[in-house]
mmCIF file of C-alpha atoms in Angstrom:
data_model
loop_
_atom_site.group_PDB
_atom_site.id
_atom_site.type_symbol
_atom_site.label_atom_id
_atom_site.label_comp_id
_atom_site.label_asym_id
_atom_site.label_seq_id
_atom_site.Cartn_x
_atom_site.Cartn_y
_atom_site.Cartn_z
ATOM 1 C CA MET A 1 70.562 106.092 155.373
ATOM 2 C CA GLU A 2 73.735 107.483 153.799
ATOM 3 C CA THR A 3 72.596 106.223 150.375
ATOM 4 C CA VAL A 4 69.208 107.912 150.793
ATOM 5 C CA THR A 5 70.849 111.225 151.741
ATOM 6 C CA LYS A 6 73.246 111.034 148.804
ATOM 7 C CA LEU A 7 70.411 110.158 146.407
ATOM 8 C CA PHE A 8 68.326 113.098 147.606
ATOM 9 C CA LYS A 9 71.248 115.538 147.381
ATOM 10 C CA ASN A 10 72.073 114.466 143.829
ATOM 11 C CA ASN A 11 68.447 114.952 142.750
ATOM 12 C CA ILE A 12 67.377 117.697 145.149
ATOM 13 C CA ARG A 13 65.732 119.928 142.526
ATOM 14 C CA GLN A 14 63.759 117.097 140.949
ATOM 15 C CA TYR A 15 62.629 115.550 144.222
ATOM 16 C CA GLY A 16 62.095 118.997 145.751
ATOM 17 C CA MET A 17 59.689 119.986 142.983
ATOM 18 C CA ILE A 18 57.792 116.682 143.243
ATOM 19 C CA ILE A 19 57.370 117.268 146.973
ATOM 20 C CA ALA A 20 56.347 120.883 146.279
ATOM 21 C CA LEU A 21 53.751 119.702 143.738
ATOM 22 C CA VAL A 22 52.271 117.252 146.250
ATOM 23 C CA VAL A 23 52.176 119.925 148.991
ATOM 24 C CA ILE A 24 50.518 122.463 146.652
ATOM 25 C CA MET A 25 47.908 119.909 145.595
ATOM 26 C CA LEU A 26 47.108 118.969 149.196
ATOM 27 C CA LEU A 27 46.939 122.647 150.194
ATOM 28 C CA PHE A 28 44.443 123.528 147.457
ATOM 29 C CA GLU A 29 42.511 120.313 148.077
ATOM 30 C CA VAL A 30 41.871 121.619 151.601
ATOM 31 C CA LEU A 31 41.274 125.245 150.548
ATOM 32 C CA THR A 32 38.793 124.212 147.829
ATOM 33 C CA SER A 33 36.963 121.772 150.130
ATOM 34 C CA GLY A 34 37.875 118.790 147.970
ATOM 35 C CA LEU A 35 37.183 120.319 144.532
ATOM 36 C CA LEU A 36 40.772 120.185 143.230
ATOM 37 C CA LEU A 37 41.102 116.400 143.093
ATOM 38 C CA LYS A 38 37.612 115.642 141.830
ATOM 39 C CA PRO A 39 37.744 113.538 138.626
ATOM 40 C CA ILE A 40 36.228 116.291 136.462
ATOM 41 C CA ASN A 41 38.790 118.831 137.692
ATOM 42 C CA ILE A 42 41.726 116.437 137.212
ATOM 43 C CA THR A 43 40.584 115.959 133.614
ATOM 44 C CA ASN A 44 40.257 119.728 133.180
ATOM 45 C CA LEU A 45 43.775 120.205 134.557
ATOM 46 C CA ILE A 46 45.130 117.921 131.839
ATOM 47 C CA LEU A 47 43.151 119.622 129.076
ATOM 48 C CA GLN A 48 43.943 123.155 130.267
ATOM 49 C CA ASN A 49 47.697 122.651 130.564
ATOM 50 C CA SER A 50 48.417 120.258 127.699
ATOM 51 C CA TYR A 51 49.638 122.902 125.241
ATOM 52 C CA ILE A 52 51.975 124.443 127.841
ATOM 53 C CA LEU A 53 53.424 121.018 128.706
ATOM 54 C CA VAL A 54 54.104 120.344 125.008
ATOM 55 C CA LEU A 55 55.928 123.686 124.761
ATOM 56 C CA ALA A 56 57.870 122.919 127.958
ATOM 57 C CA ILE A 57 59.229 119.702 126.428
ATOM 58 C CA GLY A 58 60.709 121.637 123.511
ATOM 59 C CA MET A 59 61.734 124.621 125.622
ATOM 60 C CA VAL A 60 63.784 122.536 128.043
ATOM 61 C CA LEU A 61 65.993 121.387 125.130
ATOM 62 C CA VAL A 62 66.469 125.020 124.079
ATOM 63 C CA ILE A 63 67.364 126.041 127.643
ATOM 64 C CA ILE A 64 69.762 123.096 128.069
ATOM 65 C CA THR A 65 71.708 124.346 125.034
ATOM 66 C CA GLY A 66 72.012 127.723 126.774
ATOM 67 C CA HIS A 67 69.453 129.581 124.631
ATOM 68 C CA ILE A 68 65.913 130.871 125.065
ATOM 69 C CA ASP A 69 62.880 131.084 122.760
ATOM 70 C CA LEU A 70 60.461 133.979 123.214
ATOM 71 C CA SER A 71 58.544 133.337 120.004
ATOM 72 C CA VAL A 72 56.712 130.071 120.748
ATOM 73 C CA GLY A 73 53.426 131.714 121.736
ATOM 74 C CA SER A 74 53.319 133.716 118.505
ATOM 75 C CA ILE A 75 54.293 130.656 116.445
ATOM 76 C CA ALA A 76 51.494 128.661 118.113
ATOM 77 C CA ALA A 77 49.015 131.422 117.242
ATOM 78 C CA PHE A 78 50.263 131.684 113.645
ATOM 79 C CA VAL A 79 50.102 127.918 113.071
ATOM 80 C CA GLY A 80 46.595 127.833 114.557
ATOM 81 C CA ALA A 81 45.580 130.578 112.130
ATOM 82 C CA VAL A 82 47.114 128.741 109.155
ATOM 83 C CA ALA A 83 45.363 125.517 110.204
ATOM 84 C CA ALA A 84 42.026 127.344 110.455
ATOM 85 C CA ILE A 85 42.374 128.796 106.967
ATOM 86 C CA MET A 86 43.196 125.372 105.530
ATOM 87 C CA MET A 87 40.431 123.488 107.348
ATOM 88 C CA VAL A 88 37.646 126.090 107.553
ATOM 89 C CA ASP A 89 38.184 128.322 104.504
ATOM 90 C CA TRP A 90 39.818 125.893 102.073
ATOM 91 C CA GLN A 91 37.966 122.802 103.366
ATOM 92 C CA LEU A 92 41.110 120.649 103.321
ATOM 93 C CA PRO A 93 41.009 117.299 105.167
ATOM 94 C CA ALA A 94 42.035 117.682 108.812
ATOM 95 C CA TRP A 95 44.928 115.194 108.542
ATOM 96 C CA LEU A 96 46.425 117.062 105.582
ATOM 97 C CA ALA A 97 46.065 120.432 107.312
ATOM 98 C CA VAL A 98 47.735 119.059 110.466
ATOM 99 C CA ILE A 99 50.735 117.745 108.488
ATOM 100 C CA ALA A 100 51.050 121.056 106.618
ATOM 101 C CA SER A 101 50.830 122.985 109.917
ATOM 102 C CA LEU A 102 53.610 120.905 111.468
ATOM 103 C CA LEU A 103 55.774 121.596 108.403
ATOM 104 C CA VAL A 104 55.087 125.320 108.782
ATOM 105 C CA GLY A 105 56.236 125.103 112.422
ATOM 106 C CA ALA A 106 59.394 123.216 111.419
ATOM 107 C CA LEU A 107 60.194 125.793 108.717
ATOM 108 C CA ILE A 108 59.767 128.631 111.211
ATOM 109 C CA GLY A 109 62.095 126.809 113.601
ATOM 110 C CA ALA A 110 64.606 126.346 110.768
ATOM 111 C CA TRP A 111 64.379 130.057 109.927
ATOM 112 C CA GLN A 112 65.186 131.061 113.503
ATOM 113 C CA GLY A 113 67.728 128.281 113.970
ATOM 114 C CA PHE A 114 69.656 129.513 110.914
ATOM 115 C CA TRP A 115 70.095 133.031 112.335
ATOM 116 C CA ILE A 116 71.044 131.680 115.768
ATOM 117 C CA ALA A 117 73.319 128.783 114.794
ATOM 118 C CA TYR A 118 75.046 130.033 111.635
ATOM 119 C CA VAL A 119 74.809 133.847 111.695
ATOM 120 C CA ARG A 120 75.435 133.786 115.474
ATOM 121 C CA ILE A 121 72.782 136.326 116.417
ATOM 122 C CA PRO A 122 71.784 135.787 120.082
ATOM 123 C CA ALA A 123 68.675 133.645 120.476
ATOM 124 C CA PHE A 124 67.067 136.290 122.660
ATOM 125 C CA ILE A 125 67.158 138.813 119.795
ATOM 126 C CA VAL A 126 66.139 136.373 117.044
ATOM 127 C CA THR A 127 63.184 134.955 118.972
ATOM 128 C CA LEU A 128 62.109 138.394 120.215
ATOM 129 C CA ALA A 129 61.972 139.428 116.553
ATOM 130 C CA GLY A 130 60.102 136.196 115.819
ATOM 131 C CA MET A 131 57.600 136.936 118.575
ATOM 132 C CA LEU A 132 56.764 140.290 116.967
ATOM 133 C CA LEU A 133 56.929 138.994 113.381
ATOM 134 C CA PHE A 134 54.638 135.992 113.801
ATOM 135 C CA ARG A 135 52.200 137.851 116.038
ATOM 136 C CA GLY A 136 51.900 140.426 113.285
ATOM 137 C CA LEU A 137 51.519 137.742 110.613
ATOM 138 C CA THR A 138 48.776 136.083 112.689
ATOM 139 C CA MET A 139 46.800 139.328 112.726
ATOM 140 C CA ILE A 140 47.374 139.831 108.988
ATOM 141 C CA VAL A 141 46.325 136.275 108.092
ATOM 142 C CA LEU A 142 43.205 136.423 110.268
ATOM 143 C CA GLU A 143 42.484 140.056 109.323
ATOM 144 C CA GLY A 144 41.858 140.767 112.995
ATOM 145 C CA GLN A 145 38.982 138.280 113.244
ATOM 146 C CA SER A 146 38.503 134.765 114.598
ATOM 147 C CA ILE A 147 37.935 131.785 112.309
ATOM 148 C CA SER A 148 35.706 128.913 113.454
ATOM 149 C CA PRO A 149 34.452 126.248 113.846
ATOM 150 C CA PHE A 150 36.939 123.454 113.208
ATOM 151 C CA PRO A 151 35.838 120.005 111.975
ATOM 152 C CA ALA A 152 34.577 117.720 114.744
ATOM 153 C CA GLY A 153 37.384 115.212 114.131
ATOM 154 C CA PHE A 154 40.041 117.867 114.661
ATOM 155 C CA GLN A 155 38.394 119.097 117.871
ATOM 156 C CA LYS A 156 38.788 115.618 119.358
ATOM 157 C CA ILE A 157 42.549 116.205 119.603
ATOM 158 C CA SER A 158 41.840 118.331 122.688
ATOM 159 C CA SER A 159 38.328 117.335 123.739
ATOM 160 C CA GLY A 160 38.127 113.644 122.826
ATOM 161 C CA PHE A 161 38.697 110.556 124.966
ATOM 162 C CA LEU A 162 39.862 107.036 124.233
ATOM 163 C CA PRO A 163 36.985 104.631 123.564
ATOM 164 C CA ASP A 164 36.051 102.954 126.840
ATOM 165 C CA VAL A 165 33.769 100.238 128.184
ATOM 166 C CA GLN A 166 31.654 101.303 131.152
ATOM 167 C CA PHE A 167 31.035 98.946 134.062
ATOM 168 C CA SER A 168 29.326 100.233 137.230
ATOM 169 C CA GLY A 169 30.203 103.789 136.238
ATOM 170 C CA MET A 170 33.901 103.008 135.692
ATOM 171 C CA GLY A 171 35.881 102.913 132.455
ATOM 172 C CA LEU A 172 37.452 99.457 132.210
ATOM 173 C CA VAL A 173 39.891 100.435 129.462
ATOM 174 C CA SER A 174 41.327 103.237 131.623
ATOM 175 C CA ILE A 175 41.883 100.845 134.538
ATOM 176 C CA ILE A 176 43.517 98.265 132.242
ATOM 177 C CA VAL A 177 45.804 100.973 130.818
ATOM 178 C CA GLY A 178 46.875 101.871 134.369
ATOM 179 C CA LEU A 179 47.727 98.237 135.144
ATOM 180 C CA ALA A 180 49.608 97.854 131.832
ATOM 181 C CA LEU A 181 51.646 101.004 132.498
ATOM 182 C CA THR A 182 52.486 99.722 135.977
ATOM 183 C CA ILE A 183 53.753 96.397 134.612
ATOM 184 C CA TRP A 184 55.730 98.172 131.867
ATOM 185 C CA TYR A 185 57.331 100.507 134.413
ATOM 186 C CA ILE A 186 58.278 97.725 136.841
ATOM 187 C CA VAL A 187 59.796 95.539 134.096
ATOM 188 C CA ASN A 188 61.708 98.511 132.673
ATOM 189 C CA GLU A 189 63.060 99.537 136.090
ATOM 190 C CA MET A 190 64.112 95.974 136.966
ATOM 191 C CA ARG A 191 65.894 95.630 133.624
ATOM 192 C CA GLU A 192 67.639 98.975 134.158
ATOM 193 C CA ARG A 193 68.721 97.986 137.668
ATOM 194 C CA ALA A 194 70.087 94.649 136.438
ATOM 195 C CA SER A 195 72.024 96.431 133.676
ATOM 196 C CA GLN A 196 73.547 98.902 136.137
ATOM 197 C CA ARG A 197 74.642 96.110 138.498
ATOM 198 C CA LYS A 198 76.082 94.142 135.591
ATOM 199 C CA TYR A 199 78.408 97.010 134.677
ATOM 200 C CA GLY A 200 79.335 97.837 138.259
ATOM 201 C CA PHE A 201 77.307 101.026 138.738
ATOM 202 C CA GLU A 202 76.084 101.973 142.196
ATOM 203 C CA VAL A 203 72.374 101.218 142.761
ATOM 204 C CA VAL A 204 69.997 102.047 145.582
ATOM 205 C CA SER A 205 69.194 99.421 148.195
ATOM 206 C CA GLN A 206 66.616 96.722 147.525
ATOM 207 C CA GLY A 207 64.230 98.285 150.053
ATOM 208 C CA LEU A 208 64.376 101.749 148.479
ATOM 209 C CA PHE A 209 63.989 100.253 145.030
ATOM 210 C CA LEU A 210 60.853 98.352 146.071
ATOM 211 C CA LEU A 211 59.470 101.463 147.805
ATOM 212 C CA LYS A 212 59.939 103.467 144.594
ATOM 213 C CA LEU A 213 58.132 100.804 142.548
ATOM 214 C CA ILE A 214 55.248 100.662 145.019
ATOM 215 C CA VAL A 215 54.819 104.459 145.139
ATOM 216 C CA VAL A 216 54.849 104.824 141.355
ATOM 217 C CA ALA A 217 52.459 101.876 140.943
ATOM 218 C CA VAL A 218 50.007 103.292 143.485
ATOM 219 C CA VAL A 219 50.092 106.810 142.029
ATOM 220 C CA THR A 220 49.688 105.527 138.446
ATOM 221 C CA ASN A 221 46.698 103.345 139.257
ATOM 222 C CA LEU A 222 45.040 105.982 141.453
ATOM 223 C CA PHE A 223 45.400 108.459 138.599
ATOM 224 C CA THR A 224 43.873 106.156 135.986
ATOM 225 C CA PHE A 225 41.152 105.150 138.481
ATOM 226 C CA VAL A 226 40.198 108.825 138.901
ATOM 227 C CA LEU A 227 40.106 109.275 135.109
ATOM 228 C CA ALA A 228 38.052 106.080 134.738
ATOM 229 C CA SER A 229 35.430 107.427 137.146
ATOM 230 C CA TYR A 230 34.759 110.451 134.902
ATOM 231 C CA ALA A 231 35.182 110.163 131.116
ATOM 232 C CA GLY A 232 38.282 108.035 130.713
ATOM 233 C CA ILE A 233 41.700 108.867 129.280
ATOM 234 C CA PRO A 234 41.823 112.084 127.205
ATOM 235 C CA ASN A 235 43.368 111.796 123.731
ATOM 236 C CA ILE A 236 45.740 114.616 124.572
ATOM 237 C CA LEU A 237 47.109 112.666 127.551
ATOM 238 C CA VAL A 238 48.126 109.847 125.197
ATOM 239 C CA LEU A 239 49.971 112.374 123.003
ATOM 240 C CA LEU A 240 51.701 113.876 126.035
ATOM 241 C CA PHE A 241 52.742 110.440 127.294
ATOM 242 C CA VAL A 242 54.263 109.548 123.908
ATOM 243 C CA LEU A 243 56.153 112.865 123.750
ATOM 244 C CA ILE A 244 57.509 112.467 127.284
ATOM 245 C CA VAL A 245 58.706 108.897 126.666
ATOM 246 C CA VAL A 246 60.262 109.689 123.271
ATOM 247 C CA TYR A 247 62.033 112.870 124.362
ATOM 248 C CA SER A 248 63.228 111.333 127.643
ATOM 249 C CA PHE A 249 64.694 108.457 125.653
ATOM 250 C CA VAL A 250 66.366 110.821 123.164
ATOM 251 C CA MET A 251 67.897 112.988 125.895
ATOM 252 C CA ASN A 252 69.061 110.103 128.110
ATOM 253 C CA ARG A 253 69.925 107.299 125.708
ATOM 254 C CA THR A 254 71.028 108.764 122.368
ATOM 255 C CA VAL A 255 74.080 110.523 120.978
ATOM 256 C CA MET A 256 71.944 113.505 120.002
ATOM 257 C CA GLY A 257 70.807 113.935 123.591
ATOM 258 C CA ARG A 258 74.377 113.770 124.879
ATOM 259 C CA HIS A 259 75.384 116.388 122.328
ATOM 260 C CA VAL A 260 72.618 118.723 123.482
ATOM 261 C CA TYR A 261 73.851 118.483 127.090
ATOM 262 C CA ALA A 262 77.474 118.875 126.008
ATOM 263 C CA LEU A 263 76.644 121.984 123.993
ATOM 264 C CA GLY A 264 74.932 123.605 126.946
ATOM 265 C CA GLY A 265 77.655 122.611 129.376
ATOM 266 C CA ASN A 266 80.535 124.118 127.391
ATOM 267 C CA GLU A 267 80.136 124.967 123.716
ATOM 268 C CA LYS A 268 83.858 125.317 122.976
ATOM 269 C CA ALA A 269 84.755 122.065 124.688
ATOM 270 C CA ALA A 270 81.902 120.309 122.903
ATOM 271 C CA GLY A 271 83.147 121.623 119.548
ATOM 272 C CA LEU A 272 86.690 120.442 120.258
ATOM 273 C CA SER A 273 85.281 117.018 121.196
ATOM 274 C CA GLY A 274 83.725 116.626 117.771
ATOM 275 C CA VAL A 275 80.183 117.849 118.465
ATOM 276 C CA LYS A 276 78.783 119.773 115.508
ATOM 277 C CA THR A 277 77.530 122.596 117.692
ATOM 278 C CA LYS A 278 75.921 124.659 114.922
ATOM 279 C CA LYS A 279 74.004 121.669 113.591
ATOM 280 C CA VAL A 280 72.785 120.711 117.072
ATOM 281 C CA THR A 281 71.598 124.259 117.780
ATOM 282 C CA PHE A 282 69.846 124.431 114.413
ATOM 283 C CA TRP A 283 67.916 121.182 114.950
ATOM 284 C CA VAL A 284 66.975 122.106 118.522
ATOM 285 C CA PHE A 285 65.175 125.172 117.138
ATOM 286 C CA VAL A 286 63.588 123.172 114.324
ATOM 287 C CA ASN A 287 62.258 120.845 117.017
ATOM 288 C CA MET A 288 61.015 123.808 119.059
ATOM 289 C CA GLY A 289 59.173 125.195 116.043
ATOM 290 C CA THR A 290 57.510 121.831 115.428
ATOM 291 C CA LEU A 291 56.382 121.463 119.048
ATOM 292 C CA ALA A 292 55.132 125.070 119.026
ATOM 293 C CA ALA A 293 53.023 124.051 116.017
ATOM 294 C CA VAL A 294 51.692 121.036 117.955
ATOM 295 C CA SER A 295 50.839 123.348 120.865
ATOM 296 C CA GLY A 296 49.081 125.770 118.522
ATOM 297 C CA LEU A 297 46.977 122.976 117.021
ATOM 298 C CA ILE A 298 46.036 121.674 120.483
ATOM 299 C CA PHE A 299 45.003 125.140 121.647
ATOM 300 C CA ALA A 300 43.027 125.856 118.479
ATOM 301 C CA ALA A 301 41.233 122.506 118.792
ATOM 302 C CA ARG A 302 40.380 123.186 122.435
ATOM 303 C CA LEU A 303 39.144 126.728 121.697
ATOM 304 C CA ASN A 304 37.477 125.553 118.468
ATOM 305 C CA ALA A 305 38.688 128.767 116.855
ATOM 306 C CA ALA A 306 41.806 130.560 115.654
ATOM 307 C CA THR A 307 42.061 134.014 117.238
ATOM 308 C CA PRO A 308 44.588 136.860 116.862
ATOM 309 C CA ARG A 309 45.312 136.810 120.617
ATOM 310 C CA ALA A 310 45.935 133.060 120.884
ATOM 311 C CA GLY A 311 49.230 132.033 122.426
ATOM 312 C CA THR A 312 49.623 135.150 124.592
ATOM 313 C CA ASN A 313 52.181 134.498 127.361
ATOM 314 C CA PHE A 314 52.587 130.841 126.354
ATOM 315 C CA GLU A 315 56.345 131.385 126.134
ATOM 316 C CA LEU A 316 56.510 132.748 129.674
ATOM 317 C CA ASP A 317 54.589 129.784 131.114
ATOM 318 C CA ALA A 318 56.796 127.310 129.208
ATOM 319 C CA ILE A 319 60.021 128.997 130.318
ATOM 320 C CA ALA A 320 58.782 129.168 133.923
ATOM 321 C CA ALA A 321 57.881 125.455 133.816
ATOM 322 C CA CYS A 322 61.437 124.577 132.742
ATOM 323 C CA PHE A 323 63.145 126.679 135.410
ATOM 324 C CA ILE A 324 60.800 125.531 138.161
ATOM 325 C CA GLY A 325 61.438 121.958 137.012
ATOM 326 C CA GLY A 326 65.194 122.249 137.507
ATOM 327 C CA ALA A 327 66.655 123.603 134.253
ATOM 328 C CA SER A 328 69.595 125.966 134.662
ATOM 329 C CA ALA A 329 69.667 129.425 133.099
ATOM 330 C CA SER A 330 73.347 128.882 132.255
ATOM 331 C CA GLY A 331 72.590 125.734 130.224
ATOM 332 C CA GLY A 332 73.682 122.106 130.438
ATOM 333 C CA ILE A 333 71.170 121.100 133.132
ATOM 334 C CA GLY A 334 67.539 120.070 132.850
ATOM 335 C CA THR A 335 65.256 117.105 132.164
ATOM 336 C CA VAL A 336 62.046 116.532 130.253
ATOM 337 C CA PHE A 337 60.447 115.024 133.362
ATOM 338 C CA GLY A 338 61.479 118.064 135.403
ATOM 339 C CA ALA A 339 59.902 120.423 132.862
ATOM 340 C CA ILE A 340 56.651 118.446 133.065
ATOM 341 C CA ILE A 341 56.682 118.655 136.881
ATOM 342 C CA GLY A 342 57.332 122.397 136.639
ATOM 343 C CA GLY A 343 54.448 122.773 134.212
ATOM 344 C CA LEU A 344 52.155 120.839 136.551
ATOM 345 C CA VAL A 345 53.182 123.070 139.464
ATOM 346 C CA MET A 346 52.188 126.133 137.419
ATOM 347 C CA GLY A 347 48.985 124.443 136.236
ATOM 348 C CA VAL A 348 47.868 123.400 139.720
ATOM 349 C CA LEU A 349 48.641 126.901 141.023
ATOM 350 C CA ASN A 350 46.531 128.472 138.264
ATOM 351 C CA ASN A 351 43.664 126.041 138.763
ATOM 352 C CA GLY A 352 43.722 126.135 142.545
ATOM 353 C CA MET A 353 43.855 129.928 142.758
ATOM 354 C CA SER A 354 40.962 130.197 140.290
ATOM 355 C CA LEU A 355 38.881 127.732 142.320
ATOM 356 C CA ILE A 356 39.310 129.737 145.531
ATOM 357 C CA GLY A 357 38.460 132.968 143.700
ATOM 358 C CA LEU A 358 41.824 134.776 143.649
ATOM 359 C CA GLY A 359 41.972 137.561 141.068
ATOM 360 C CA ILE A 360 44.333 137.512 138.083
ATOM 361 C CA ASP A 361 46.481 140.180 139.781
ATOM 362 C CA TRP A 362 47.203 137.925 142.761
ATOM 363 C CA GLN A 363 47.688 134.920 140.513
ATOM 364 C CA GLN A 364 50.356 136.661 138.421
ATOM 365 C CA GLY A 365 52.166 137.886 141.521
ATOM 366 C CA ILE A 366 52.205 134.485 143.197
ATOM 367 C CA LYS A 367 53.414 132.718 140.024
ATOM 368 C CA GLY A 368 56.220 135.269 139.663
ATOM 369 C CA LEU A 369 57.263 134.695 143.271
ATOM 370 C CA VAL A 370 57.274 130.910 142.790
ATOM 371 C CA LEU A 371 59.513 131.269 139.718
ATOM 372 C CA LEU A 372 61.923 133.571 141.567
ATOM 373 C CA LEU A 373 62.153 131.219 144.551
ATOM 374 C CA ALA A 374 62.719 128.187 142.299
ATOM 375 C CA VAL A 375 65.663 129.842 140.517
ATOM 376 C CA ALA A 376 67.060 131.164 143.815
ATOM 377 C CA PHE A 377 66.877 127.598 145.197
ATOM 378 C CA ASP A 378 68.820 126.354 142.157
ATOM 379 C CA ILE A 379 71.565 128.977 142.584
ATOM 380 C CA TYR A 380 71.789 128.237 146.312
ATOM 381 C CA ASN A 381 72.326 124.520 145.639
ATOM 382 C CA LYS A 382 74.959 125.237 142.978
ATOM 383 C CA ASN A 383 76.909 127.507 145.303
ATOM 384 C CA LYS A 384 76.644 124.950 148.107
ATOM 385 C CA ARG A 385 78.031 122.174 145.882
ATOM 386 C CA ALA A 386 80.829 124.419 144.623
ATOM 387 C CA ALA A 387 81.868 125.415 148.161
#
């Protein structure tokens, strides 16, 4: 019991938000008379929140370093506009336009990273300027009008599904993917546990470990079963899964990830320890620009148009997702998984409140209150640990 209590205290924000997500989902499942967890709505939840979750992955790295990025919504809109001009007006192949768009996002990130890392202008100011600059450029490029439609192949980024084989109304490929993910997770966790025991690290009890494996296995297979009963696994979910795995690995298992945490924890100490703080900051913003470009392409593909108002408030949703998911405003704390959970909390709130007919005024107020309570909870826990 002592181990369980210690484990929960050490991960209270992460576990707390998972519990909160489950409670919110159950609450809206009751309030919507079962509509929330219907297969079609689960699929819509993924499609509707994919671009925010992509931004949250990049934003959590920025926040861990102790910075903020207010420009990502405008960058997403600008990249979507550039992609539309290349694909619709210039008739370039979709794959070439996508690569060029990602390079544009990386260059924008490098532009902002230079001012922040090397000129030492606060990120708040640089990205606020970027928000205005790239919003203006979006309107100039589009001349105040929308450009559409995109090629059918490009639209499948957001609206397509993996090829599946139907049997009695169920997608067999989706079910097989769920089983494969379960096996991969169990093998990975067992290998990790064996490695920790080999080097003398403390591990949870055998019972708790088995319980964790069972819960994750059940949730994973239920999720893929629900997807299989509608249209299968969305293409965008595959992209999200790859991003989550890659960025989790980078942040937890690589030198670069350790440097990002060290920079956010104490920049001077990190510099004295040999971390090239300016270089790390620069590349974090290059990465953010690239992921903002990915988000812009996803949104444009889903909307099937590039519009001057695309990306509005994307930055606020991404930042809220990170803070709700456990990132600290002072830097040095946060996880990719936590940001995803925070994004899902925001997404389920949006979807659930829309299903029960709450107006946008109430929705904005409730989301603001949730964000405030999440940060207050974080500060309370910090003060309690410091006492």
